[in-house]
Coordinates of C-alpha atoms in Angstrom, one line a residue:
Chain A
X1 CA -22.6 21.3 14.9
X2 CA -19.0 21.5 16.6
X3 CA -18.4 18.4 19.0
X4 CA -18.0 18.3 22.8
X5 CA -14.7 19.9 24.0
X6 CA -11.6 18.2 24.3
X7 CA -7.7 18.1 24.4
X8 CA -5.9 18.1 21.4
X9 CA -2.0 16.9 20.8
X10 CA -0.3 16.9 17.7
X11 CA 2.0 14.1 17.5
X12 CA 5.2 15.1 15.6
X13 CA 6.4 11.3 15.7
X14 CA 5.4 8.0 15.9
X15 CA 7.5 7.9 19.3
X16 CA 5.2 11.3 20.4
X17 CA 2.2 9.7 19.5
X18 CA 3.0 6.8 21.4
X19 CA 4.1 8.8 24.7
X20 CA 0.8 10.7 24.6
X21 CA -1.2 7.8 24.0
X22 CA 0.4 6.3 27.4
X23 CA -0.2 9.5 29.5
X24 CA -4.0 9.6 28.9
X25 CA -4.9 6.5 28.7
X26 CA -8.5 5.1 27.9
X27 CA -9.1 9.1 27.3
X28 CA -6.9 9.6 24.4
X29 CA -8.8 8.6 20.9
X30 CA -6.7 8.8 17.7
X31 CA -7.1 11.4 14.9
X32 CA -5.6 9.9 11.6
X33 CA -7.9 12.0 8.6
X34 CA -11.0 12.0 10.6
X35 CA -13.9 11.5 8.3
X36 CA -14.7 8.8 10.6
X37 CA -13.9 10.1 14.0
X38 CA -15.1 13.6 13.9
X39 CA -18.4 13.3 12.3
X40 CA -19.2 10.7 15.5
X41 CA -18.1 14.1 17.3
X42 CA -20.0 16.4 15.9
X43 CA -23.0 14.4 16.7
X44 CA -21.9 13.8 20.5
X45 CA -21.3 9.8 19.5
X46 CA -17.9 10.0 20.3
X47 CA -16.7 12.4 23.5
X48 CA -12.7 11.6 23.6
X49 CA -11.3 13.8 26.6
X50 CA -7.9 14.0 24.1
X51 CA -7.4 13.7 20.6
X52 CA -3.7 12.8 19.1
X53 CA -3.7 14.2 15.8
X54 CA -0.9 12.0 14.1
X55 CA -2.2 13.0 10.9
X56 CA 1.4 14.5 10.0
X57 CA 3.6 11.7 10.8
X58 CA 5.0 11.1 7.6
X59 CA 7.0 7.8 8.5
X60 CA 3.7 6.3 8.3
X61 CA 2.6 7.7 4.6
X62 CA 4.2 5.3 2.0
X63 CA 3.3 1.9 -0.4
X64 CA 6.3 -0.1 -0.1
X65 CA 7.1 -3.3 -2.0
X66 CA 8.8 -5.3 0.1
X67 CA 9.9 -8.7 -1.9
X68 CA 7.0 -11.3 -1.0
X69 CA 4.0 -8.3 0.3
X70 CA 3.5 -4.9 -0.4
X71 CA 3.5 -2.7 2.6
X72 CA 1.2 0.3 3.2
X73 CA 1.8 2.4 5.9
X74 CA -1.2 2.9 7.9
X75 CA -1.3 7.0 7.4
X76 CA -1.8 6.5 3.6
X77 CA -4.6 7.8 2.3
X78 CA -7.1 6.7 0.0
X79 CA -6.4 9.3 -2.5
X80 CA -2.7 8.5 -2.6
X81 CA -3.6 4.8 -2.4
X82 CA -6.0 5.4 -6.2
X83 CA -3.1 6.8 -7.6
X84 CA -0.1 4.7 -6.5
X85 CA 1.6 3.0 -9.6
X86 CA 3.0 0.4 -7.3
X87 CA -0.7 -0.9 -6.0
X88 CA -2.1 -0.4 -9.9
X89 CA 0.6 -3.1 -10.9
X90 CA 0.8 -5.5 -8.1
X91 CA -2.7 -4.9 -6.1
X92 CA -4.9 -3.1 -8.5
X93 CA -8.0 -4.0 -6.8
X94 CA -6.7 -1.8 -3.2
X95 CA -5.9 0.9 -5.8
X96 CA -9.4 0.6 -7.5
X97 CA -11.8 0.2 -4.4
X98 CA -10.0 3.6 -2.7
X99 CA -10.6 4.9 -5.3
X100 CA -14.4 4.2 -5.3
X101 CA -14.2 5.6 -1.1
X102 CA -17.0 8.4 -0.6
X103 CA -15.6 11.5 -3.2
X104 CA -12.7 13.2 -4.0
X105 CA -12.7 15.2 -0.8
X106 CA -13.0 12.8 1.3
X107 CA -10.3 10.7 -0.5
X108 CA -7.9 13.2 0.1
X109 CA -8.3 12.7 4.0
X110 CA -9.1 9.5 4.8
X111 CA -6.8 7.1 5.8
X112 CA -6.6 2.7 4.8
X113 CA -4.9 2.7 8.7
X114 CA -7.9 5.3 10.0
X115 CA -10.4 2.7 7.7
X116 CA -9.5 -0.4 9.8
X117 CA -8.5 1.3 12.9
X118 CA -12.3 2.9 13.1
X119 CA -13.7 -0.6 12.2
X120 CA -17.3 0.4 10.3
X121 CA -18.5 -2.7 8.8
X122 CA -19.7 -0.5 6.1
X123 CA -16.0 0.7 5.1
X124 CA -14.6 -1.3 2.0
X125 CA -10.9 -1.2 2.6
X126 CA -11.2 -3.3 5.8
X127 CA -13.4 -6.6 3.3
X128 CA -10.2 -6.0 1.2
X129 CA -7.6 -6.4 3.5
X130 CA -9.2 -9.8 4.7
X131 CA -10.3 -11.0 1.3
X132 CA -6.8 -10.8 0.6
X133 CA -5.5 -12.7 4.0
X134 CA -3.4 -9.5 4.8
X135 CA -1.3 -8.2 8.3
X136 CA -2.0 -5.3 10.4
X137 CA 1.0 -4.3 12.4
X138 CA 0.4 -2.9 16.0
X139 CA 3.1 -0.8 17.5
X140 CA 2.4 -0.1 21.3
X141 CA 5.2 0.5 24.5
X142 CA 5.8 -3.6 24.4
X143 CA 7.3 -3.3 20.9
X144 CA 5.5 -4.4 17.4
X145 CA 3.5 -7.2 16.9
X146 CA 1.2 -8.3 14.0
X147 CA -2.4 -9.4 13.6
X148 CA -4.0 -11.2 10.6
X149 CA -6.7 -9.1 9.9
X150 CA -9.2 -11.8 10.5
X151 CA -8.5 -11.1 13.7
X152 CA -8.6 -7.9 13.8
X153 CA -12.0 -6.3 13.6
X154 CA -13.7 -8.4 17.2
X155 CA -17.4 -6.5 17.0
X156 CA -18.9 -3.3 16.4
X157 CA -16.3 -0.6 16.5
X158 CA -14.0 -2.9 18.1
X159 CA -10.4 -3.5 16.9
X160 CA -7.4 -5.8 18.4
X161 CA -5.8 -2.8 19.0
X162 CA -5.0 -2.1 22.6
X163 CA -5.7 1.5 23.8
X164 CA -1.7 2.3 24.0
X165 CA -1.0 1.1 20.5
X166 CA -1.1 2.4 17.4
X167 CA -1.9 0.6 13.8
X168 CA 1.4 1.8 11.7
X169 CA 1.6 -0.7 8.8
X170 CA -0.8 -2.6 6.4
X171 CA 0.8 -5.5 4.9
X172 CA -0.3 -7.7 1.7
X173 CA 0.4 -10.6 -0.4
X174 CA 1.3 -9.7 -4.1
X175 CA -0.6 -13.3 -4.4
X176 CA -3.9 -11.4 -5.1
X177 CA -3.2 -9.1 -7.8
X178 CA -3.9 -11.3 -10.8
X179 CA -7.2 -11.3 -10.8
X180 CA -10.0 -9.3 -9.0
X181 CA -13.9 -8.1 -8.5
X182 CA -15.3 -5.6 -6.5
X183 CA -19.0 -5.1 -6.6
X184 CA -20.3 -2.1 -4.0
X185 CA -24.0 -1.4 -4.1
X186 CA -25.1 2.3 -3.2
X187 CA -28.2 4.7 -3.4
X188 CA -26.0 7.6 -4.4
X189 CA -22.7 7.6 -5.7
X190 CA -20.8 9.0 -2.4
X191 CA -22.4 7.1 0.5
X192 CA -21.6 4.5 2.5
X193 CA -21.9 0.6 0.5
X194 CA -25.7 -0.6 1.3
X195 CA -23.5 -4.5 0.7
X196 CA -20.1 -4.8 -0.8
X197 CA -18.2 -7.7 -2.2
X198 CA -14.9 -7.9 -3.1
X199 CA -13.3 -11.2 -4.5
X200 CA -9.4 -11.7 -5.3
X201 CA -7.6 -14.6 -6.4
X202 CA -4.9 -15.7 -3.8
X203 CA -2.6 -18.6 -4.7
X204 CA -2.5 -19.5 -1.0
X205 CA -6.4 -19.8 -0.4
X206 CA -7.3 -23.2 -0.6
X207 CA -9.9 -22.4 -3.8
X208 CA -7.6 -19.9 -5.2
X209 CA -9.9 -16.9 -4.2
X210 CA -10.5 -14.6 -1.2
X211 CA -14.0 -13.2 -0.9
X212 CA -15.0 -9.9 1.5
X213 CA -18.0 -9.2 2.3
X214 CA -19.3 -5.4 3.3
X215 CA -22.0 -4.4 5.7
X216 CA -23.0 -7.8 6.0
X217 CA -22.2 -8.5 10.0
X218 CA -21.4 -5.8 12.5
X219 CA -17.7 -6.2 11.0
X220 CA -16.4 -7.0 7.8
X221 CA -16.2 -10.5 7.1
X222 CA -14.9 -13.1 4.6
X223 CA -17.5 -15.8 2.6
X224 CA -15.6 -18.9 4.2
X225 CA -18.8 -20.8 3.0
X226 CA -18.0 -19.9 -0.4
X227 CA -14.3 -19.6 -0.4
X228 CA -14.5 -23.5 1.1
X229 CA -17.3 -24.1 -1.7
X230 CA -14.8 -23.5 -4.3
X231 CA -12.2 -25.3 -2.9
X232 CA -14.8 -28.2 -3.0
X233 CA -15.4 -27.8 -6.3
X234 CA -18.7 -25.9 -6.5
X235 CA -19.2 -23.3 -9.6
X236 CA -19.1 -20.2 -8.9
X237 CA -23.5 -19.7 -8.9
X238 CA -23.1 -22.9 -6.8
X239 CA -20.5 -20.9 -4.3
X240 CA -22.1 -17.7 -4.7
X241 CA -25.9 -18.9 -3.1
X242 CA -23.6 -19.3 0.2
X243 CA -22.1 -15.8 0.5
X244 CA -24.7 -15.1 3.3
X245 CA -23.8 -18.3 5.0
X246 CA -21.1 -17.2 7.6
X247 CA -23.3 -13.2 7.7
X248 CA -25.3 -11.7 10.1
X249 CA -26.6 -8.8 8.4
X250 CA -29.1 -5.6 9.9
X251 CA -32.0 -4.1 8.9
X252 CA -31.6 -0.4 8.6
X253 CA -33.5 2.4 6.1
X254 CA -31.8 1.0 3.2
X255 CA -32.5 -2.6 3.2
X256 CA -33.9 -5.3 5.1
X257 CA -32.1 -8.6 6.2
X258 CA -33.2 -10.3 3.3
X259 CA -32.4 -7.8 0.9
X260 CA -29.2 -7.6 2.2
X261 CA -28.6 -11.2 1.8
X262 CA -29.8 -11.4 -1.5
X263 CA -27.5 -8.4 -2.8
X264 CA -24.7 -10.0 -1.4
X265 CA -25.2 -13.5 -3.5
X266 CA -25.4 -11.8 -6.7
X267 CA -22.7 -9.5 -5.7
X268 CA -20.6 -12.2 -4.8
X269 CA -21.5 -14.3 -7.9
X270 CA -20.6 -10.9 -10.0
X271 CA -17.5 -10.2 -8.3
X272 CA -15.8 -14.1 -8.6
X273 CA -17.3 -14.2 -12.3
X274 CA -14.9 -10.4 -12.7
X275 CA -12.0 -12.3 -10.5
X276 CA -11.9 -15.8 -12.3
X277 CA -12.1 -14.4 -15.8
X278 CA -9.7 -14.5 -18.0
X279 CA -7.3 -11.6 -19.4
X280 CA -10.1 -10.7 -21.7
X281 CA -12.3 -9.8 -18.2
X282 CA -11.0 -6.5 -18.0
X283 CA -12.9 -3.5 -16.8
X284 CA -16.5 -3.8 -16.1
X285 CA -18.9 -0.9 -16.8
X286 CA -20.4 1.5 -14.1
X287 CA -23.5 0.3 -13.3
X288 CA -25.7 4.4 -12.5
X289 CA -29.2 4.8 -11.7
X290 CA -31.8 2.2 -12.7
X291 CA -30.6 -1.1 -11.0
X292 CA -32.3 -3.2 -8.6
X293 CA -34.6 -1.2 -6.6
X294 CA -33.6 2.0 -8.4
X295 CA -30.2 2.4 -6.9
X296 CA -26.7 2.2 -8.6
X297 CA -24.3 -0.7 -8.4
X298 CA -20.7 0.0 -9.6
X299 CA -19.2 -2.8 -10.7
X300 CA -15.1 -3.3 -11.6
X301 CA -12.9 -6.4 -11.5
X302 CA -10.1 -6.7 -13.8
X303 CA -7.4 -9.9 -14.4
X304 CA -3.7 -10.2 -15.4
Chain B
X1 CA -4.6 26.9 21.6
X2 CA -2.9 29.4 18.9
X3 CA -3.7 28.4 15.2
X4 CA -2.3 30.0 12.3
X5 CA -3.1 29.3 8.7
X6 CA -2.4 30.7 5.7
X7 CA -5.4 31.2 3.8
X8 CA -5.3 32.6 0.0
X9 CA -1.6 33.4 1.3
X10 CA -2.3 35.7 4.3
X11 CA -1.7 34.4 7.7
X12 CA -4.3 34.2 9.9
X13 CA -3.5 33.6 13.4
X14 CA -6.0 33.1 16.4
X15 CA -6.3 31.7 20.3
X16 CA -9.0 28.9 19.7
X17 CA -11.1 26.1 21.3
X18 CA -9.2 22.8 19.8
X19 CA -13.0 21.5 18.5
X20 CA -13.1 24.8 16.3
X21 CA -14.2 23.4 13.1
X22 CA -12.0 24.7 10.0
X23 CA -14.7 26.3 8.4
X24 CA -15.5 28.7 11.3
X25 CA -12.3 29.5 11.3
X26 CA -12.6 30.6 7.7
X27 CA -15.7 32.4 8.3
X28 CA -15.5 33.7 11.4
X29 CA -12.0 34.0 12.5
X30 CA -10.4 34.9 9.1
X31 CA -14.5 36.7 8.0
X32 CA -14.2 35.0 4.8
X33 CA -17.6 34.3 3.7
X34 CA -17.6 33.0 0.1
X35 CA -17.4 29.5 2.0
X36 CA -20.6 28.1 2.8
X37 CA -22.1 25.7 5.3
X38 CA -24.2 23.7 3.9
X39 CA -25.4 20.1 5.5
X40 CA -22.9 20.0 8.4
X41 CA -22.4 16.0 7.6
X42 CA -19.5 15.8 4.7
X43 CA -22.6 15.1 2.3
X44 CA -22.7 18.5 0.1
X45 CA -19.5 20.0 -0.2
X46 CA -20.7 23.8 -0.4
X47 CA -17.7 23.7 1.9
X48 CA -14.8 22.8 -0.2
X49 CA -11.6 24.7 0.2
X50 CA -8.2 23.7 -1.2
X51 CA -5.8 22.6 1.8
X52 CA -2.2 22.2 0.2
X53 CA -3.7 22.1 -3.6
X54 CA -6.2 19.2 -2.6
X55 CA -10.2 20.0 -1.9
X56 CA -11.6 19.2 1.5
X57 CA -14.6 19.4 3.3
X58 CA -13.8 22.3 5.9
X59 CA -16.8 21.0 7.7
X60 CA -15.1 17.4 8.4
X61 CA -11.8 19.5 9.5
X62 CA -10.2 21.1 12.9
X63 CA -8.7 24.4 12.7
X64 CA -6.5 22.7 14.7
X65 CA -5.5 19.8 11.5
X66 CA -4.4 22.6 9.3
X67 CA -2.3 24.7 11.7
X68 CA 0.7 25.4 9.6
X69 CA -0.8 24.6 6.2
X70 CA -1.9 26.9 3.5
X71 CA -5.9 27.0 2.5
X72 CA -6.8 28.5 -0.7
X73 CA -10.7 29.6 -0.8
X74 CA -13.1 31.2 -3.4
X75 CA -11.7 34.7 -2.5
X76 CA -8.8 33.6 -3.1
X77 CA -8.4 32.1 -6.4
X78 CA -8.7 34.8 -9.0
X79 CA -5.5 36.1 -9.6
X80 CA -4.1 38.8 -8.3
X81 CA -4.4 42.0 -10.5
X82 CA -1.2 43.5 -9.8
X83 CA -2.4 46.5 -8.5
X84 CA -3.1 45.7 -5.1
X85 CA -6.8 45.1 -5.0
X86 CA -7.7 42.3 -3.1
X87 CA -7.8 39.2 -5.3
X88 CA -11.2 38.9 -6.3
X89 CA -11.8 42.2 -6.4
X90 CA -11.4 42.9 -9.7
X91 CA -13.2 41.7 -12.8
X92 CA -10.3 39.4 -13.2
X93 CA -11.2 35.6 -12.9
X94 CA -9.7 32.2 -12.7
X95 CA -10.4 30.0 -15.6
X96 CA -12.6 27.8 -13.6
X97 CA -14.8 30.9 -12.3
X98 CA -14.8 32.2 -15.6
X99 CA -16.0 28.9 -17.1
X100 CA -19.2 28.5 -14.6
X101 CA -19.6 32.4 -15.8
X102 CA -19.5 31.9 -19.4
X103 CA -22.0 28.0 -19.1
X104 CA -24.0 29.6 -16.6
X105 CA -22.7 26.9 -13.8
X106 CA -25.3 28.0 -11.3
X107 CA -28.7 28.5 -10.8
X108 CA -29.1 29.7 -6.7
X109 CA -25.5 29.8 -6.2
X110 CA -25.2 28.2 -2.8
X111 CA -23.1 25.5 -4.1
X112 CA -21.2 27.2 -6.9
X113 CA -18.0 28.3 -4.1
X114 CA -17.6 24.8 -3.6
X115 CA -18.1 23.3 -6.9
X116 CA -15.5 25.9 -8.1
X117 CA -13.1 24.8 -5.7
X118 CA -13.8 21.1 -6.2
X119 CA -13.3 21.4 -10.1
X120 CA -10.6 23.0 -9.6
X121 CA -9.0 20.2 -7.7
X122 CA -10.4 17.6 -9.9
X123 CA -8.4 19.6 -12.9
X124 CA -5.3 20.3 -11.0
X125 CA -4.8 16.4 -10.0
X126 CA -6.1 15.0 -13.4
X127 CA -4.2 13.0 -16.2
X128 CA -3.6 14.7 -19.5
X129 CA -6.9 13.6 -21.6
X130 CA -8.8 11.6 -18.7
X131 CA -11.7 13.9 -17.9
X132 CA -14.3 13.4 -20.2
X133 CA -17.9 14.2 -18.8
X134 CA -18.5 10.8 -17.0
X135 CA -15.0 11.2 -15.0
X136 CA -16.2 14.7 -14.5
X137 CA -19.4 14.3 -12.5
X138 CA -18.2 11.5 -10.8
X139 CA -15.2 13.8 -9.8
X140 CA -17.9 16.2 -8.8
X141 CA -20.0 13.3 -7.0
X142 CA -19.0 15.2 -3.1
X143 CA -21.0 18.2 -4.4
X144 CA -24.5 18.6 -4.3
X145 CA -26.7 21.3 -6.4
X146 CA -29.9 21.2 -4.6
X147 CA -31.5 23.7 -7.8
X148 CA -30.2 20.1 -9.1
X149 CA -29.1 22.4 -12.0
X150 CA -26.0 20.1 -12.4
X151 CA -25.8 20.1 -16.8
X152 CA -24.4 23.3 -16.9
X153 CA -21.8 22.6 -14.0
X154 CA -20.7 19.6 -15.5
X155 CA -20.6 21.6 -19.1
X156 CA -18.7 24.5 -17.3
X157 CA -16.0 21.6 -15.4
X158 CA -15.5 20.4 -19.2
X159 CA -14.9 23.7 -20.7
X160 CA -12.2 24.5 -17.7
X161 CA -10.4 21.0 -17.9
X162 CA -10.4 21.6 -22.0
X163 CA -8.7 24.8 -21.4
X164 CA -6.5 23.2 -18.8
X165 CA -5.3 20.6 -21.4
X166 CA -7.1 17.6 -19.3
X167 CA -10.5 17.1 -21.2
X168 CA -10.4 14.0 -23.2
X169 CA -9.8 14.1 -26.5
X170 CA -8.5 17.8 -25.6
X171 CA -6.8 18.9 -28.6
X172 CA -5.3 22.4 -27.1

């Protein structure tokens, strides 16, 4: 399968990508790794009259920490991410769940800017992001603005992002690195999450914990039922029964809507039980063949 | 548009469409062969080549994304016998082919160019003492062996990342 034809431009720059981006228009689409982009290609999904491969730019490949947040530019990829000592000590969870992204090969091309940019509810990076309250920075010809990522993803495939901008920079509070739970369920180790929870504790969430939710809407959402739950008081299986509160799940060859919200309580309960342990929590086990409905649930959460 | 890659260190340069995919460029453009297509959908990996040291899915890839780079494929990993043969063209093998020889790491062989590249990433980027065989086959989980004959790959990956010094509880 080879996709439709197109133009292609390499952008050598941020400032490139920017000025081809403004000559085509609504026909430019943006290559970052492509393992989102160019499979929709292949099948005719996507048809872009240009692609701006701005895969290179190297400006935008780097985990800073930057006093308060950590910064990511938006060109980092997932591999890079796994592996950054920076992100293991301050953010372990964005470290861990990249790690977890598809396989190896695909970790080596896909981008956390390419992730949100694209928008799949079914990506994990982009429940991550918004579980931990963080800041997408747009860069575009009217200068740099930012935009909390719960305002970022607006429906299916759709981003904030205007069609002249480009998403350069990730940022994130250091606030959720203490601790952490990520639950992803799967059929087979590589695919896509059938429903995904992450939960991090955030000294600046009213209950002290940020919960994202993964497949469970036609974009990634936060639990604010069970976020607000906690902050009320509730135990955790008391917060957890409302993770599909503020969801609006599909039905698809995988599971049904009700299956879907049923994973996600347990999930969710699993993942705040990994994030509000204490130091002793530490690694969970891999969960492989044999769980509920005889597919494999990884489970990880760690605490500090 | 002109792309040129280097592939197992010899430049290859051709006028293409910009939707080539990188592994037709491999196989038909540079007639390298030992790559295979597989499922077309990033799923199998019988089309993992190294691009700059790291395995990729040449299916998910323009020829037009690694204009420039350097792409290392099957043919191209055994080393080179010093007596200018072609690599591969000798009995000479790498340590990873040679450990899928010696454990038998294939049944039909479809997958085996792939796996052998993927293994050989998974080493190459791998902490002193951290693959033991659970890190290997989920290192190995973008590779599918449809003869599902996947004990004797994983044995094979072990035996490679022991000689490699990376096994756990290596000892070399």
């Amino acid at each position: 399968m080879i996709p439709a034809p197109f133009e292609y431009a390499r952008a050598a720059s941020l400032e490139e990508a920017l000025s081809f981006l403004a000559e085509h228009g609504d026909e430019a689409k943006l290559l970052a790794g492509g393992h989102s982009l160019l499979p929709l290609m292949k099948l005719r999904l996507a048809t872009p009259g240009v692609l701006v491969d701005i895969g290179r730019i190297e400006e935008l490949q780097y985990v800073r920490d930057e006093g308060e947040a950590v910064a990511i530019g938006a060109l980092t990829t997932h591999h890079d991410l796994s592996r950054n000592p920076l992100l293991r000590r301050q953010l372990p969870v964005v470290a861990h769940v990249a790690g977890q992204i598809g396989d190896p090969q695909v970790r080596h091309r896909g981008t956390i800017g390419g992730s949100l940019a694209h928008g799949d509810a079914a990506s994990d990076l982009p429940a991550v992001v918004l579980a931990l309250g963080g800041t997408l920075v747009a860069l575009g010809p009217k200068g740099r603005r930012e935009i909390p990522a719960s305002e970022f993803h607006n429906g299916f495939l759709e981003t904030a992002l205007e069609p002249d901008e480009v998403l350069v920079e990730v940022r994130l509070g250091k606030s959720g690195g203490t601790g952490w739970g990520f639950e992803k369920l799967t059929k087979r180790a590589q695919d896509w999450a059938i429903v995904a929870a992450v939960a991090v504790q955030r000294e600046d969430a009213p209950g002290g914990v940020g919960v994202g939710l993964v497949n469970m809407a036609s974009v990634p959402i936060r639990a604010a039922s069970v976020e607000a739950a906690l902050a009320d008081g509730a135990s955790v299986a008391e917060a957890a029964e409302l993770a599909d509160a503020d969801s609006d799940p599909g039905a698809d060859i995988n599971a049904s809507v009700e299956y879907r919200r049923h994973v996600a309580k347990v999930l969710v309960r699993r993942a705040l039980e990994r994030a509000l342990a204490g130091p002793a929590g530490g690694d969970g086990a891999a969960g492989a063949a044999g769980a509920a409905g005889g597919a494999g649930a990884a489970s990880e959460g760690g605490s500090s | 548009m002109k792309v040129e890659v280097r592939i197992n260190g010899r430049s290859v340069a051709a006028e293409v469409e910009p939707r080539m995919l990188l592994v037709q460029f491999i196989r038909e453009v540079a007639g390298l062969k030992g790559t295979n297509i597989g499922c077309d959908t990033t799923s199998c990996g019988a089309c993992t080549v190294l691009l700059d040291g790291q395995s990729v899915k040449s299916c998910t890839m323009l020829a037009a994304q690694a204009d420039g780079l350097d792409v290392m494929t099957i043919e191209g990993l055994a080393p080179d016998a010093g007596d200018g043969s072609a690599p591969g063209a000798t009995a000479l093998l790498h340590p990873v082919q040679r450990a899928f020889h010696e454990h038998h790491g294939l049944q039909c062989g479809f997958c085996t160019p792939g796996m052998v590249m993927a293994v050989t990433s998974l080493i190459a980027e791998a902490e002193p003492g951290s693959l033991d065989e659970a890190a290997v086959r989920v290192g190995l989980e973008g590779n599918l062996c449809r003869c599902t004959g996947y004990h004797n790959i994983v044995e094979a990956a072990l035996a490679a990342a022991r000689e490699a010094g990376v096994a756990a509880g290596a000892t070399e």
